Tab-separated table of C-alpha atoms in Angstrom:
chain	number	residue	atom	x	y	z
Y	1	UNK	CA	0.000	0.000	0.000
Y	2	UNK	CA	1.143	3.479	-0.680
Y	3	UNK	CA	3.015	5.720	1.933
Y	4	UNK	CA	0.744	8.691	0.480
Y	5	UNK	CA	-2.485	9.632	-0.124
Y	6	UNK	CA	-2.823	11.501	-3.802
Y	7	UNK	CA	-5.604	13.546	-5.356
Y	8	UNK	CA	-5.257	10.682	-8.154
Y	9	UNK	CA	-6.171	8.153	-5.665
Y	10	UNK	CA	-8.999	10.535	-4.644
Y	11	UNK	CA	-11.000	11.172	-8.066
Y	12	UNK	CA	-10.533	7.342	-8.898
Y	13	UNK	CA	-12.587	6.525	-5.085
Y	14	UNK	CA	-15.142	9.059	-5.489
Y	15	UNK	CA	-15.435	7.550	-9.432
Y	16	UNK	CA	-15.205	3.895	-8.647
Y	17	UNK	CA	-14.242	2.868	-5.007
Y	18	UNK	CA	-13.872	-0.866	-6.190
Y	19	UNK	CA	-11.304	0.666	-8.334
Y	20	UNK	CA	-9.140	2.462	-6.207
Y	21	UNK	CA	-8.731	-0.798	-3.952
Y	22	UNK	CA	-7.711	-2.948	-7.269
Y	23	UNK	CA	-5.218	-0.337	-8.340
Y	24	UNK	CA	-3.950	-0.269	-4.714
Y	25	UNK	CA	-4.148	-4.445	-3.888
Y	26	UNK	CA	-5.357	-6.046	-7.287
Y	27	UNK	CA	-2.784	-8.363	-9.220
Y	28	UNK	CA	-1.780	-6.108	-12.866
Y	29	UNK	CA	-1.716	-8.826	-15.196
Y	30	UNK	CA	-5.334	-9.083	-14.827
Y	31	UNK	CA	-6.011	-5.663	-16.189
Y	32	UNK	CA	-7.789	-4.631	-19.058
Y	33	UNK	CA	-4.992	-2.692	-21.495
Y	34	UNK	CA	-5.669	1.144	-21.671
Y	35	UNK	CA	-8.103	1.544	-24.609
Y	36	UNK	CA	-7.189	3.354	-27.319
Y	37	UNK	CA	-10.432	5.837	-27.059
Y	38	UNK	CA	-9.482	6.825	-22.826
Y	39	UNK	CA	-5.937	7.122	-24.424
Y	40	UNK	CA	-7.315	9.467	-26.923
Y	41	UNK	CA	-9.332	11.589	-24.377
Y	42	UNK	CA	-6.083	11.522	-22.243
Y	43	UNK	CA	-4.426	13.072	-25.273
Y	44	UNK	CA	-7.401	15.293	-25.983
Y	45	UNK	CA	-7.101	17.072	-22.293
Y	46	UNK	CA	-3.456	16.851	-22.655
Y	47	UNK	CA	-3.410	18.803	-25.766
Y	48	UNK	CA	-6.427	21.397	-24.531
Y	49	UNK	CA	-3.954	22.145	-20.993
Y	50	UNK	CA	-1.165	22.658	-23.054
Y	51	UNK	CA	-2.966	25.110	-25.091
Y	52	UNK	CA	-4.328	26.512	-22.298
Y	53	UNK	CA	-0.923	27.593	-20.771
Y	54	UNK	CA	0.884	28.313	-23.863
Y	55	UNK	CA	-2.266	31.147	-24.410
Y	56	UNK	CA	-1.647	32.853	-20.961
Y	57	UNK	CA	-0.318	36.114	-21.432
Y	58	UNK	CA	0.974	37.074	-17.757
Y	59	UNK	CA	4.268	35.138	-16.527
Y	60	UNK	CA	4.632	31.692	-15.078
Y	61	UNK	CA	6.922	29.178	-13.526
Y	62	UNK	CA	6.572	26.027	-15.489
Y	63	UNK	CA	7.686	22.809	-14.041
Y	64	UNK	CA	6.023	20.083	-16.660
Y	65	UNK	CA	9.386	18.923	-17.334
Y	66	UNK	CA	10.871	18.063	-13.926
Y	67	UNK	CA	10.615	14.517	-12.066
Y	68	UNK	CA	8.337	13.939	-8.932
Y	69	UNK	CA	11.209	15.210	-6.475
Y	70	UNK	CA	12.530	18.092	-8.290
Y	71	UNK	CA	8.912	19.267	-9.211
Y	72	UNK	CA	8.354	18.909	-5.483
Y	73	UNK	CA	11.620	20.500	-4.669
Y	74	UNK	CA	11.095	23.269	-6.747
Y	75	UNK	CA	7.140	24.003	-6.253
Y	76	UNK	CA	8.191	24.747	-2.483
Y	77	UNK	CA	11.132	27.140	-3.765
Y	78	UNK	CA	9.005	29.007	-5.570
Y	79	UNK	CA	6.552	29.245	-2.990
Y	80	UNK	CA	8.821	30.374	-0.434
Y	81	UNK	CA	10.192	32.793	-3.238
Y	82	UNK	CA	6.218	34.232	-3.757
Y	83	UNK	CA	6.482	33.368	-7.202
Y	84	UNK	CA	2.939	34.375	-8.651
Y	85	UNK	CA	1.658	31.715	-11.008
Y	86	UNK	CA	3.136	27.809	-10.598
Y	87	UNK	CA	2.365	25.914	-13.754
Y	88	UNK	CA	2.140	21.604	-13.246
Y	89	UNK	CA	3.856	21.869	-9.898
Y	90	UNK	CA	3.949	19.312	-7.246
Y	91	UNK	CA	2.975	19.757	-3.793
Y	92	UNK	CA	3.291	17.088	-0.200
Y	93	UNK	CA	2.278	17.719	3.388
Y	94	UNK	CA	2.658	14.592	5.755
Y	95	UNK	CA	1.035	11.807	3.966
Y	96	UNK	CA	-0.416	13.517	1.280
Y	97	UNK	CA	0.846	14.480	-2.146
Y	98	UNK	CA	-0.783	16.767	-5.376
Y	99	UNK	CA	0.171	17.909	-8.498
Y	100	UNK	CA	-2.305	20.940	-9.337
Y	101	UNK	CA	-2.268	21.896	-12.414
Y	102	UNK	CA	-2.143	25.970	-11.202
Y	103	UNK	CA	-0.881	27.367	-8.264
Y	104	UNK	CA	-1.823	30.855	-8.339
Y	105	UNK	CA	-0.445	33.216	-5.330
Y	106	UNK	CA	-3.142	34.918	-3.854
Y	107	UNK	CA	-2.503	36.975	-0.500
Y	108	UNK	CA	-0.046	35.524	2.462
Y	109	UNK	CA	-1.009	31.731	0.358
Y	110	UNK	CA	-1.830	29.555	-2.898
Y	111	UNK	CA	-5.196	28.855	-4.463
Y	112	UNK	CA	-5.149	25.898	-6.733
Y	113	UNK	CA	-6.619	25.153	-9.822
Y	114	UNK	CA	-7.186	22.692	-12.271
Y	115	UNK	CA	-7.634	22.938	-16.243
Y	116	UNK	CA	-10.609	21.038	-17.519
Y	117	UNK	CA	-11.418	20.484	-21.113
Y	118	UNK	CA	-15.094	19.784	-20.226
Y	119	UNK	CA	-17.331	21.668	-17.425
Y	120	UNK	CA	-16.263	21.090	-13.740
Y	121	UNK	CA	-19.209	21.383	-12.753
Y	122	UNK	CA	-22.621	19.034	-12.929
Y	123	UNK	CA	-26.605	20.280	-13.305
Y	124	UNK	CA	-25.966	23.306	-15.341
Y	125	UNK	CA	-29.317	24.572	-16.568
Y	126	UNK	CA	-31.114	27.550	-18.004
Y	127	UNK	CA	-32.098	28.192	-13.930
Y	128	UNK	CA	-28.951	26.845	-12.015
Y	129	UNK	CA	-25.003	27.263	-12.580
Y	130	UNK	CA	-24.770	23.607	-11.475
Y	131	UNK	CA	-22.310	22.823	-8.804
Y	132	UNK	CA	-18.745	21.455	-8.529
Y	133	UNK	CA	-18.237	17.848	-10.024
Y	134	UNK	CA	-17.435	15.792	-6.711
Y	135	UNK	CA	-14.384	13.884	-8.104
Y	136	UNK	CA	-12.668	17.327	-9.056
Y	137	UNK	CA	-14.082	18.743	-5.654
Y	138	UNK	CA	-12.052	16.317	-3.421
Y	139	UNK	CA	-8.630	16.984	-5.673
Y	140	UNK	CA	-9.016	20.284	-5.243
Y	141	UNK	CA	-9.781	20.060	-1.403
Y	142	UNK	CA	-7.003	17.895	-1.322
Y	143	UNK	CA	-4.279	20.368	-2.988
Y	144	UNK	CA	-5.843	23.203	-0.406
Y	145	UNK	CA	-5.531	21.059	2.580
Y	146	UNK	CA	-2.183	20.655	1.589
Y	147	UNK	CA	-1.648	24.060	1.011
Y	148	UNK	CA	-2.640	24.777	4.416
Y	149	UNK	CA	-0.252	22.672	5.886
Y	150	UNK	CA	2.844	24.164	4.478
């Protein structure tokens, strides 16, 4: 079992609980291979983040390119350093662990944020906004509990 509790592991509970505990204790070879339409809509949201970012016209730290530790390693230098936007960084408080897509500075802290290529949110009618998709909900309750611990 894993040392740390991710916002991966998160979304895949609130999606499929069964799932989580066969990723976690199930035996691999007894998978199902990827499908070549989810690795399509992978590519699809990869493609529409990196878009996304490359659009933004005010600065940014990006740290796509780094490993788990030095993403982690830098994400908290920049932090400490107030840096004001944080682009794919990577961020760990006890047993927990997130890599939000955004970290955007905001006051003495961070506000995190994720980029979505379909709606975050759920029930969105002519009379009602909707609300917050749950399984993006927890991540980002995750990254902000983090944040709070650091």
């Amino acid at each position: 079992m894993p040392d740390k509790l991710s916002a991966n592991m998160l979304y895949n509970y609130v999606k499929c609980p069964h799932r989580l505990t066969l990723d976690l204790f199930g035996d691999y070879s007894k998978q199902d291979p990827i499908s070549s339409f989810v690795k399509l809509l992978w590519e699809k949201g990869t493609d529409f983040e990196k878009q996304v970012i490359k659009n933004l016209e005010i600065p940014f730290l990006d740290l796509y390119s780094y490993s788990k530790i030095e993403k982690e390693k830098r994400t908290k230098e920049a932090i400490d350093n107030g840096v004001e936007l944080i682009y794919s960084g990577r961020i760990g408080a006890g047993n927990l662990i997130g890599e939000p897509d955004l970290l955007r500075r905001s006051g003495d802290g961070y506000i995190s944020g994720d980029i979505k290529s379909g709606s975050g949110l759920e029930g969105e009618n002519d009379l009602s906004e909707g609300k917050p998709k749950l399984h993006y909900t927890v991540q980002l309750a995750l990254y902000t509990d983090i944040l709070e611990r650091l």
